[in-house]
Amino acid sequence: MLTFEQKQAIIESFPQLTKKEISLKRLNYHFEDSLYEKTIVVEKLHPNGNGFIFVGDLLKYEKEASDKGLVNIRDYSEQQLREIIESAIDYLSEEIDDTPIIEYWTSRQGTKLELEFNNRSWNIYHQGNLEESFGTRDDAIAYLHEEGFRLSK
């Protein structure tokens, strides 16, 4: 495990980040050029080595991230830490194409569902009500196939 000082040195090697001291000797690092309200990339870096990186809904970190899009970096190596910080900065720098993609799916019984891509999520709707939400199109399609739905022509 990297020490607090080692993590701090790695984080501070990113010139895009600005250090801000918070309570209990913890540090936050902000990305002031964020395209979104969220600017904190490194959250609550503690002298004991604990801390969090904001990754939002990036699929690469889907299994590690909390509901708030935070990944605990306590046991991260230098390479892992550098990669996740780069991913977080890229995430906050990326314009979201908010043009929705909509597909229509039908079951053998004639039930119709809509698969819609919007704000990085693949959502399944039935009669306008959200049924399920997925991080990838592949996961959404696998679910639809398991439930007996096929893409409408």
XYZ file of N, CA, C and O in Angstrom:
612
model
N 0.851 -1.186 0.000
C 0.000 0.000 0.000
C 0.895 1.247 0.000
O 1.875 1.320 0.734
N 0.497 2.202 -0.817
C 1.219 3.471 -0.853
C 0.938 4.275 0.407
O -0.166 4.217 0.958
N 1.923 5.029 0.834
C 1.716 5.892 1.997
C 0.929 7.134 1.572
O 0.779 7.416 0.377
N 0.486 7.862 2.569
C -0.211 9.131 2.329
C 0.667 10.056 1.488
O 0.216 10.645 0.509
N 1.931 10.170 1.858
C 2.853 11.061 1.157
C 3.062 10.619 -0.283
O 3.139 11.447 -1.197
N 3.158 9.307 -0.518
C 3.317 8.804 -1.881
C 2.075 9.102 -2.720
O 2.183 9.534 -3.869
N 0.909 8.869 -2.141
C -0.334 9.169 -2.856
C -0.432 10.657 -3.146
O -0.815 11.062 -4.257
N -0.093 11.461 -2.182
C -0.137 12.903 -2.349
C 0.798 13.339 -3.496
O 0.413 14.155 -4.335
N 1.993 12.788 -3.554
C 2.946 13.138 -4.616
C 2.414 12.729 -5.993
O 2.536 13.485 -6.964
N 1.812 11.566 -6.077
C 1.239 11.106 -7.348
C 0.095 12.032 -7.771
O 0.045 12.483 -8.919
N -0.790 12.326 -6.850
C -1.935 13.185 -7.156
C -1.468 14.577 -7.579
O -1.968 15.144 -8.550
N -0.479 15.096 -6.873
C 0.002 16.441 -7.176
C 0.840 16.500 -8.447
O 1.172 17.582 -8.922
N 1.147 15.351 -9.050
C 1.827 15.347 -10.340
C 0.856 15.672 -11.479
O 1.277 15.854 -12.617
N -0.436 15.756 -11.162
C -1.444 16.155 -12.132
C -1.676 17.655 -11.981
O -2.353 18.095 -11.035
N -1.139 18.463 -12.898
C -1.243 19.917 -12.758
C -2.674 20.443 -12.860
O -2.948 21.564 -12.427
N -3.587 19.627 -13.364
C -4.985 20.056 -13.498
C -5.710 20.097 -12.154
O -6.798 20.659 -12.051
N -5.132 19.488 -11.125
C -5.807 19.367 -9.834
C -5.313 20.412 -8.844
O -4.119 20.717 -8.785
N -6.254 20.932 -8.065
C -5.962 21.943 -7.051
C -6.251 21.364 -5.677
O -7.350 20.875 -5.416
N -5.260 21.424 -4.787
C -5.394 20.876 -3.431
C -6.186 21.832 -2.543
O -5.982 23.045 -2.576
N -7.092 21.251 -1.744
C -7.833 22.016 -0.742
C -7.869 21.206 0.541
O -8.291 20.050 0.548
N -7.380 21.808 1.622
C -7.383 21.122 2.914
C -8.779 21.162 3.510
O -9.471 22.174 3.438
N -9.175 20.018 4.100
C -10.461 19.943 4.798
C -10.187 19.446 6.215
O -9.049 19.361 6.633
N -11.201 19.112 6.946
C -11.060 18.736 8.350
C -10.258 17.450 8.551
O -10.085 16.647 7.638
N -9.759 17.265 9.758
C -9.046 16.061 10.184
C -7.811 15.759 9.334
O -7.487 14.603 9.076
N -7.149 16.801 8.879
C -5.919 16.696 8.080
C -6.133 15.977 6.746
O -5.197 15.447 6.164
N -7.362 15.959 6.291
C -7.667 15.328 5.009
C -7.556 16.358 3.887
O -7.623 17.564 4.119
N -7.428 15.832 2.661
C -7.275 16.694 1.496
C -8.284 16.316 0.414
O -8.584 15.134 0.222
N -8.782 17.320 -0.267
C -9.556 17.132 -1.489
C -8.742 17.738 -2.618
O -8.005 18.707 -2.413
N -8.890 17.176 -3.803
C -8.249 17.730 -4.993
C -9.334 17.984 -6.029
O -10.065 17.065 -6.408
N -9.418 19.244 -6.463
C -10.462 19.673 -7.392
C -9.929 19.808 -8.811
O -8.782 20.205 -9.018
N -10.800 19.520 -9.751
C -10.538 19.755 -11.166
C -11.410 20.943 -11.554
O -12.590 20.800 -11.847
N -10.818 22.124 -11.502
C -11.575 23.370 -11.695
C -12.131 23.519 -13.106
O -13.087 24.256 -13.316
N -11.552 22.817 -14.085
C -12.021 22.910 -15.465
C -13.120 21.898 -15.788
O -13.441 21.677 -16.956
N -13.709 21.299 -14.763
C -14.782 20.333 -14.955
C -15.919 20.973 -15.754
O -16.261 22.138 -15.546
N -16.504 20.202 -16.648
C -17.653 20.678 -17.418
C -18.952 20.548 -16.623
O -20.007 20.947 -17.101
N -18.852 20.034 -15.423
C -20.030 19.759 -14.609
C -19.881 20.406 -13.235
O -18.817 20.903 -12.885
N -20.947 20.390 -12.464
C -20.886 20.955 -11.114
C -19.868 20.224 -10.249
O -19.233 20.814 -9.385
N -19.739 18.948 -10.470
C -18.800 18.132 -9.709
C -17.378 18.512 -10.105
O -17.017 18.459 -11.273
N -16.574 18.924 -9.119
C -15.177 19.276 -9.406
C -14.191 18.449 -8.593
O -13.011 18.413 -8.919
N -14.655 17.780 -7.538
C -13.742 17.020 -6.688
C -13.399 15.692 -7.359
O -14.280 14.872 -7.609
N -12.115 15.489 -7.639
C -11.632 14.229 -8.212
C -11.163 13.317 -7.089
O -11.534 12.158 -7.021
N -10.318 13.847 -6.202
C -9.832 13.082 -5.052
C -10.539 13.624 -3.825
O -10.468 14.818 -3.539
N -11.209 12.732 -3.119
C -12.023 13.152 -1.989
C -11.529 12.514 -0.700
O -11.309 11.308 -0.640
N -11.329 13.337 0.300
C -11.017 12.903 1.664
C -9.770 12.021 1.749
O -9.766 10.996 2.433
N -8.696 12.436 1.074
C -7.430 11.719 1.219
C -6.950 11.912 2.653
O -6.729 13.027 3.101
N -6.825 10.824 3.371
C -6.546 10.849 4.811
C -5.102 10.418 5.068
O -4.565 9.587 4.340
N -4.478 10.947 6.123
C -3.113 10.528 6.460
C -2.939 9.022 6.670
O -1.835 8.505 6.571
N -4.026 8.297 6.913
C -3.906 6.842 7.077
C -3.856 6.117 5.724
O -3.780 4.899 5.674
N -3.914 6.890 4.615
C -3.832 6.301 3.285
C -5.167 6.081 2.617
O -5.225 5.729 1.442
N -6.243 6.263 3.352
C -7.562 6.080 2.772
C -7.934 7.308 1.946
O -7.457 8.410 2.189
N -8.793 7.123 0.978
C -9.272 8.221 0.160
C -10.150 7.686 -0.956
O -10.264 6.461 -1.140
N -10.766 8.593 -1.686
C -11.713 8.210 -2.722
C -11.459 9.008 -3.989
O -11.063 10.162 -3.929
N -11.739 8.381 -5.128
C -11.669 9.046 -6.424
C -13.072 9.007 -7.015
O -13.733 7.963 -7.005
N -13.512 10.142 -7.557
C -14.816 10.209 -8.200
C -14.708 9.721 -9.638
O -13.963 10.283 -10.432
N -15.452 8.661 -9.974
C -15.478 8.127 -11.327
C -16.875 8.143 -11.927
O -17.082 7.656 -13.042
N -17.830 8.688 -11.190
C -19.196 8.759 -11.705
C -19.718 7.393 -12.066
O -19.653 6.455 -11.281
N -20.182 7.273 -13.301
C -20.728 5.998 -13.755
C -19.851 5.344 -14.825
O -20.340 4.622 -15.685
N -18.550 5.593 -14.749
C -17.631 4.965 -15.702
C -17.716 3.448 -15.590
O -17.569 2.881 -14.506
N -17.954 2.800 -16.702
C -18.149 1.356 -16.702
C -16.920 0.600 -16.216
O -17.041 -0.448 -15.590
N -15.741 1.129 -16.490
C -14.504 0.467 -16.089
C -14.449 0.235 -14.576
O -13.838 -0.715 -14.104
N -15.098 1.111 -13.811
C -15.050 1.030 -12.345
C -16.415 0.688 -11.741
O -16.618 0.844 -10.548
N -17.306 0.192 -12.563
C -18.679 -0.083 -12.148
C -18.764 -0.986 -10.910
O -19.566 -0.755 -10.017
N -17.910 -2.003 -10.830
C -17.969 -2.950 -9.713
C -17.369 -2.396 -8.433
O -17.707 -2.824 -7.346
N -16.455 -1.426 -8.563
C -15.780 -0.859 -7.398
C -16.475 0.379 -6.846
O -16.324 0.700 -5.675
N -17.173 1.094 -7.696
C -17.719 2.402 -7.326
C -18.947 2.278 -6.433
O -19.783 1.394 -6.605
N -19.049 3.206 -5.503
C -20.231 3.301 -4.647
C -21.378 3.912 -5.454
O -21.196 4.324 -6.600
N -22.540 3.999 -4.834
C -23.692 4.620 -5.484
C -23.421 6.080 -5.837
O -24.053 6.636 -6.725
N -22.484 6.689 -5.136
C -22.134 8.087 -5.394
C -21.009 8.221 -6.420
O -20.520 9.315 -6.669
N -20.569 7.103 -6.987
C -19.526 7.134 -8.007
C -18.123 7.281 -7.449
O -17.218 7.740 -8.134
N -17.922 6.862 -6.201
C -16.614 6.978 -5.547
C -15.953 5.611 -5.419
O -16.603 4.625 -5.070
N -14.629 5.585 -5.673
C -13.849 4.356 -5.537
C -12.822 4.559 -4.431
O -12.096 5.558 -4.425
N -12.758 3.622 -3.499
C -11.782 3.684 -2.416
C -10.411 3.306 -2.967
O -10.259 2.273 -3.606
N -9.403 4.151 -2.709
C -8.058 3.943 -3.265
C -7.054 3.487 -2.211
O -5.855 3.531 -2.446
N -7.520 3.047 -1.082
C -6.630 2.665 0.018
C -5.521 1.714 -0.412
O -4.367 1.898 -0.077
N -5.857 0.676 -1.180
C -4.885 -0.349 -1.561
C -4.408 -0.230 -3.009
O -3.872 -1.188 -3.560
N -4.568 0.918 -3.614
C -4.181 1.107 -5.009
C -2.665 1.232 -5.154
O -1.999 1.842 -4.322
N -2.156 0.673 -6.240
C -0.736 0.832 -6.592
C -0.568 2.182 -7.298
O -1.561 2.845 -7.639
N 0.689 2.552 -7.545
C 0.934 3.815 -8.238
C 0.280 3.815 -9.613
O -0.372 4.793 -10.000
N 0.432 2.741 -10.357
C -0.150 2.666 -11.699
C -1.673 2.753 -11.648
O -2.288 3.477 -12.428
N -2.285 2.022 -10.731
C -3.743 2.063 -10.595
C -4.216 3.469 -10.240
O -5.224 3.938 -10.770
N -3.495 4.122 -9.336
C -3.870 5.463 -8.911
C -3.777 6.446 -10.074
O -4.672 7.251 -10.300
N -2.702 6.373 -10.824
C -2.545 7.259 -11.988
C -3.662 7.029 -13.014
O -4.238 7.966 -13.547
N -3.965 5.764 -13.274
C -5.000 5.431 -14.259
C -6.371 5.940 -13.831
O -7.105 6.495 -14.645
N -6.719 5.764 -12.564
C -8.047 6.173 -12.125
C -8.169 7.700 -12.098
O -9.215 8.248 -12.419
N -7.099 8.393 -11.751
C -7.140 9.863 -11.771
C -7.294 10.356 -13.205
O -8.102 11.254 -13.475
N -6.548 9.775 -14.134
C -6.689 10.146 -15.545
C -8.113 9.895 -16.030
O -8.702 10.727 -16.724
N -8.677 8.751 -15.651
C -10.053 8.428 -16.049
C -11.033 9.446 -15.477
O -11.967 9.871 -16.165
N -10.839 9.824 -14.222
C -11.744 10.789 -13.578
C -11.669 12.152 -14.250
O -12.704 12.792 -14.499
N -10.474 12.599 -14.565
C -10.314 13.895 -15.235
C -10.947 13.839 -16.625
O -11.667 14.768 -17.029
N -10.711 12.759 -17.344
C -11.328 12.601 -18.665
C -12.850 12.613 -18.551
O -13.540 13.226 -19.361
N -13.358 11.925 -17.545
C -14.806 11.847 -17.327
C -15.404 13.240 -17.122
O -16.438 13.567 -17.693
N -14.745 14.054 -16.319
C -15.265 15.395 -16.030
C -14.981 16.387 -17.155
O -15.488 17.507 -17.141
N -14.177 15.967 -18.138
C -13.847 16.826 -19.278
C -14.677 16.496 -20.511
O -14.625 17.209 -21.498
N -15.406 15.408 -20.449
C -16.092 14.880 -21.625
C -17.491 15.452 -21.767
O -18.288 15.399 -20.834
N -17.762 15.986 -22.945
C -19.117 16.448 -23.255
C -20.009 15.225 -23.405
O -19.632 14.249 -24.054
N -21.175 15.279 -22.819
C -22.136 14.186 -22.969
C -23.006 14.486 -24.180
O -23.564 15.574 -24.302
N -23.082 13.518 -25.080
C -24.004 13.654 -26.201
C -25.378 13.305 -25.664
O -25.681 12.148 -25.391
N -26.202 14.324 -25.468
C -27.503 14.074 -24.846
C -28.603 13.780 -25.860
O -29.781 13.821 -25.531
N -28.209 13.440 -27.094
C -29.194 13.015 -28.074
C -29.561 11.569 -27.764
O -28.729 10.670 -27.858
N -30.790 11.334 -27.334
C -31.152 9.964 -26.960
C -31.230 9.033 -28.169
O -31.550 9.455 -29.270
N -30.887 7.786 -27.926
C -31.042 6.725 -28.911
C -32.188 5.869 -28.398
O -32.192 5.457 -27.242
N -33.168 5.602 -29.256
C -34.319 4.812 -28.828
C -34.503 3.631 -29.772
O -34.502 3.792 -30.985
N -34.643 2.441 -29.173
C -34.942 1.225 -29.924
C -36.227 0.632 -29.345
O -36.502 0.775 -28.154
N -36.970 -0.049 -30.183
C -38.217 -0.683 -29.753
C -38.045 -2.194 -29.803
O -37.552 -2.748 -30.771
N -38.445 -2.847 -28.705
C -38.311 -4.281 -28.556
C -39.682 -4.879 -28.276
O -40.498 -4.272 -27.581
N -39.938 -6.095 -28.802
C -41.239 -6.736 -28.667
C -41.061 -8.183 -28.227
O -40.161 -8.882 -28.696
N -41.958 -8.629 -27.349
C -41.955 -10.038 -26.932
C -42.876 -10.830 -27.849
O -43.648 -10.257 -28.633
N -42.855 -12.148 -27.737
C -43.744 -13.005 -28.535
C -45.213 -12.754 -28.200
O -46.085 -12.959 -29.018
N -45.452 -12.294 -26.972
C -46.827 -12.019 -26.557
C -47.289 -10.629 -27.009
O -48.416 -10.238 -26.750
N -46.390 -9.873 -27.644
C -46.759 -8.558 -28.155
C -46.457 -7.393 -27.217
O -46.770 -6.248 -27.528
N -45.862 -7.686 -26.074
C -45.489 -6.611 -25.148
C -44.362 -5.802 -25.780
O -43.417 -6.355 -26.315
N -44.481 -4.480 -25.700
C -43.482 -3.600 -26.303
C -42.714 -2.851 -25.218
O -43.293 -2.375 -24.256
N -41.392 -2.794 -25.405
C -40.512 -2.047 -24.513
C -39.665 -1.097 -25.346
O -39.426 -1.338 -26.530
N -39.224 -0.034 -24.709
C -38.301 0.896 -25.351
C -36.958 0.809 -24.639
O -36.903 0.826 -23.419
N -35.895 0.711 -25.430
C -34.532 0.767 -24.907
C -33.994 2.129 -25.309
O -33.926 2.448 -26.490
N -33.648 2.936 -24.308
C -33.221 4.306 -24.571
C -31.856 4.572 -23.954
O -31.629 4.268 -22.788
N -30.955 5.139 -24.755
C -29.656 5.573 -24.247
C -29.761 7.055 -23.963
O -30.110 7.851 -24.819
N -29.455 7.411 -22.711
C -29.533 8.804 -22.314
C -28.609 9.025 -21.122
O -28.684 8.296 -20.150
N -27.739 10.023 -21.223
C -26.809 10.363 -20.133
C -26.019 9.167 -19.628
O -25.990 8.871 -18.442
N -25.389 8.446 -20.550
C -24.501 7.315 -20.254
C -25.204 6.074 -19.715
O -24.565 5.156 -19.235
N -26.518 6.036 -19.723
C -27.250 4.867 -19.231
C -28.160 4.309 -20.317
O -28.697 5.053 -21.134
N -28.321 2.994 -20.280
C -29.274 2.314 -21.159
C -30.481 1.947 -20.304
O -30.385 1.125 -19.402
N -31.598 2.604 -20.578
C -32.806 2.448 -19.772
C -33.878 1.718 -20.554
O -34.077 1.985 -21.744
N -34.594 0.835 -19.869
C -35.698 0.102 -20.485
C -36.997 0.625 -19.891
O -37.165 0.674 -18.666
N -37.905 1.018 -20.799
C -39.190 1.583 -20.387
C -40.336 0.710 -20.890
O -40.279 0.175 -21.999
N -41.368 0.592 -20.066
C -42.613 -0.053 -20.461
C -43.728 0.951 -20.222
O -43.930 1.402 -19.084
N -44.393 1.337 -21.280
C -45.473 2.325 -21.217
C -45.036 3.590 -20.471
O -45.771 4.124 -19.634
N -43.820 4.030 -20.757
C -43.317 5.270 -20.179
C -42.727 5.144 -18.786
O -42.186 6.108 -18.253
N -42.827 3.967 -18.184
C -42.283 3.752 -16.837
C -40.936 3.045 -16.926
O -40.789 2.052 -17.649
N -39.967 3.533 -16.163
C -38.647 2.921 -16.139
C -38.737 1.548 -15.486
O -39.204 1.405 -14.367
N -38.257 0.537 -16.209
C -38.264 -0.836 -15.707
C -36.890 -1.243 -15.187
O -36.773 -1.827 -14.122
N -35.843 -0.978 -15.976
C -34.477 -1.356 -15.624
C -33.521 -0.328 -16.200
O -33.832 0.356 -17.168
N -32.314 -0.266 -15.619
C -31.283 0.634 -16.109
C -29.953 -0.112 -16.101
O -29.663 -0.849 -15.157
N -29.154 0.078 -17.165
C -27.898 -0.639 -17.324
C -26.790 0.322 -17.722
O -27.040 1.342 -18.361
N -25.557 -0.058 -17.398
C -24.403 0.754 -17.748
C -23.921 0.543 -19.163
O -23.244 1.398 -19.726
N -24.279 -0.615 -19.751
C -23.849 -0.886 -21.124
C -25.026 -1.380 -21.950
O -25.983 -1.970 -21.424
N -24.908 -1.164 -23.255
C -25.939 -1.652 -24.178
C -25.968 -3.181 -24.159
O -27.033 -3.794 -24.182
N -24.784 -3.801 -24.112
C -24.709 -5.264 -24.089
C -25.475 -5.855 -22.914
O -26.180 -6.853 -23.064
N -25.344 -5.252 -21.726
C -26.069 -5.743 -20.547
C -27.576 -5.580 -20.730
O -28.354 -6.465 -20.366
N -27.986 -4.455 -21.299
C -29.412 -4.214 -21.522
C -29.972 -5.216 -22.529
O -31.051 -5.789 -22.315
N -29.234 -5.467 -23.604
C -29.691 -6.408 -24.627
C -29.722 -7.831 -24.076
O -30.661 -8.587 -24.348
N -28.727 -8.199 -23.285
C -28.736 -9.537 -22.667
C -29.988 -9.710 -21.811
O -30.647 -10.757 -21.863
N -30.325 -8.684 -21.041
C -31.534 -8.729 -20.215
C -32.776 -8.891 -21.092
O -33.644 -9.730 -20.810
N -32.864 -8.096 -22.155
C -34.033 -8.172 -23.039
C -34.146 -9.557 -23.673
O -35.254 -10.121 -23.735
N -33.052 -10.115 -24.111
C -33.080 -11.462 -24.695
C -33.503 -12.503 -23.661
O -34.309 -13.390 -23.968
N -32.979 -12.397 -22.442
C -33.362 -13.335 -21.372
C -34.861 -13.268 -21.085
O -35.475 -14.276 -20.733
N -35.426 -12.085 -21.243
C -36.854 -11.891 -20.973
C -37.722 -12.200 -22.196
O -38.942 -12.026 -22.148
N -37.081 -12.631 -23.297
C -37.827 -13.048 -24.480
C -38.178 -11.931 -25.448
O -39.115 -12.073 -26.245
N -37.436 -10.842 -25.422
C -37.710 -9.728 -26.322
C -36.752 -9.744 -27.498
O -35.606 -10.191 -27.389
N -37.249 -9.264 -28.638
C -36.451 -9.142 -29.849
C -36.605 -7.711 -30.379
O -37.651 -7.086 -30.209
N -35.568 -7.243 -31.050
C -35.589 -5.905 -31.629
C -36.665 -5.827 -32.689
O -36.734 -6.686 -33.579
N -37.532 -4.832 -32.591
C -38.608 -4.644 -33.572
C -38.040 -4.088 -34.863
O -37.091 -3.315 -34.842
N -38.642 -4.479 -35.948
C -38.182 -3.990 -37.259
C -39.067 -2.898 -37.779
O -40.141 -2.677 -37.427
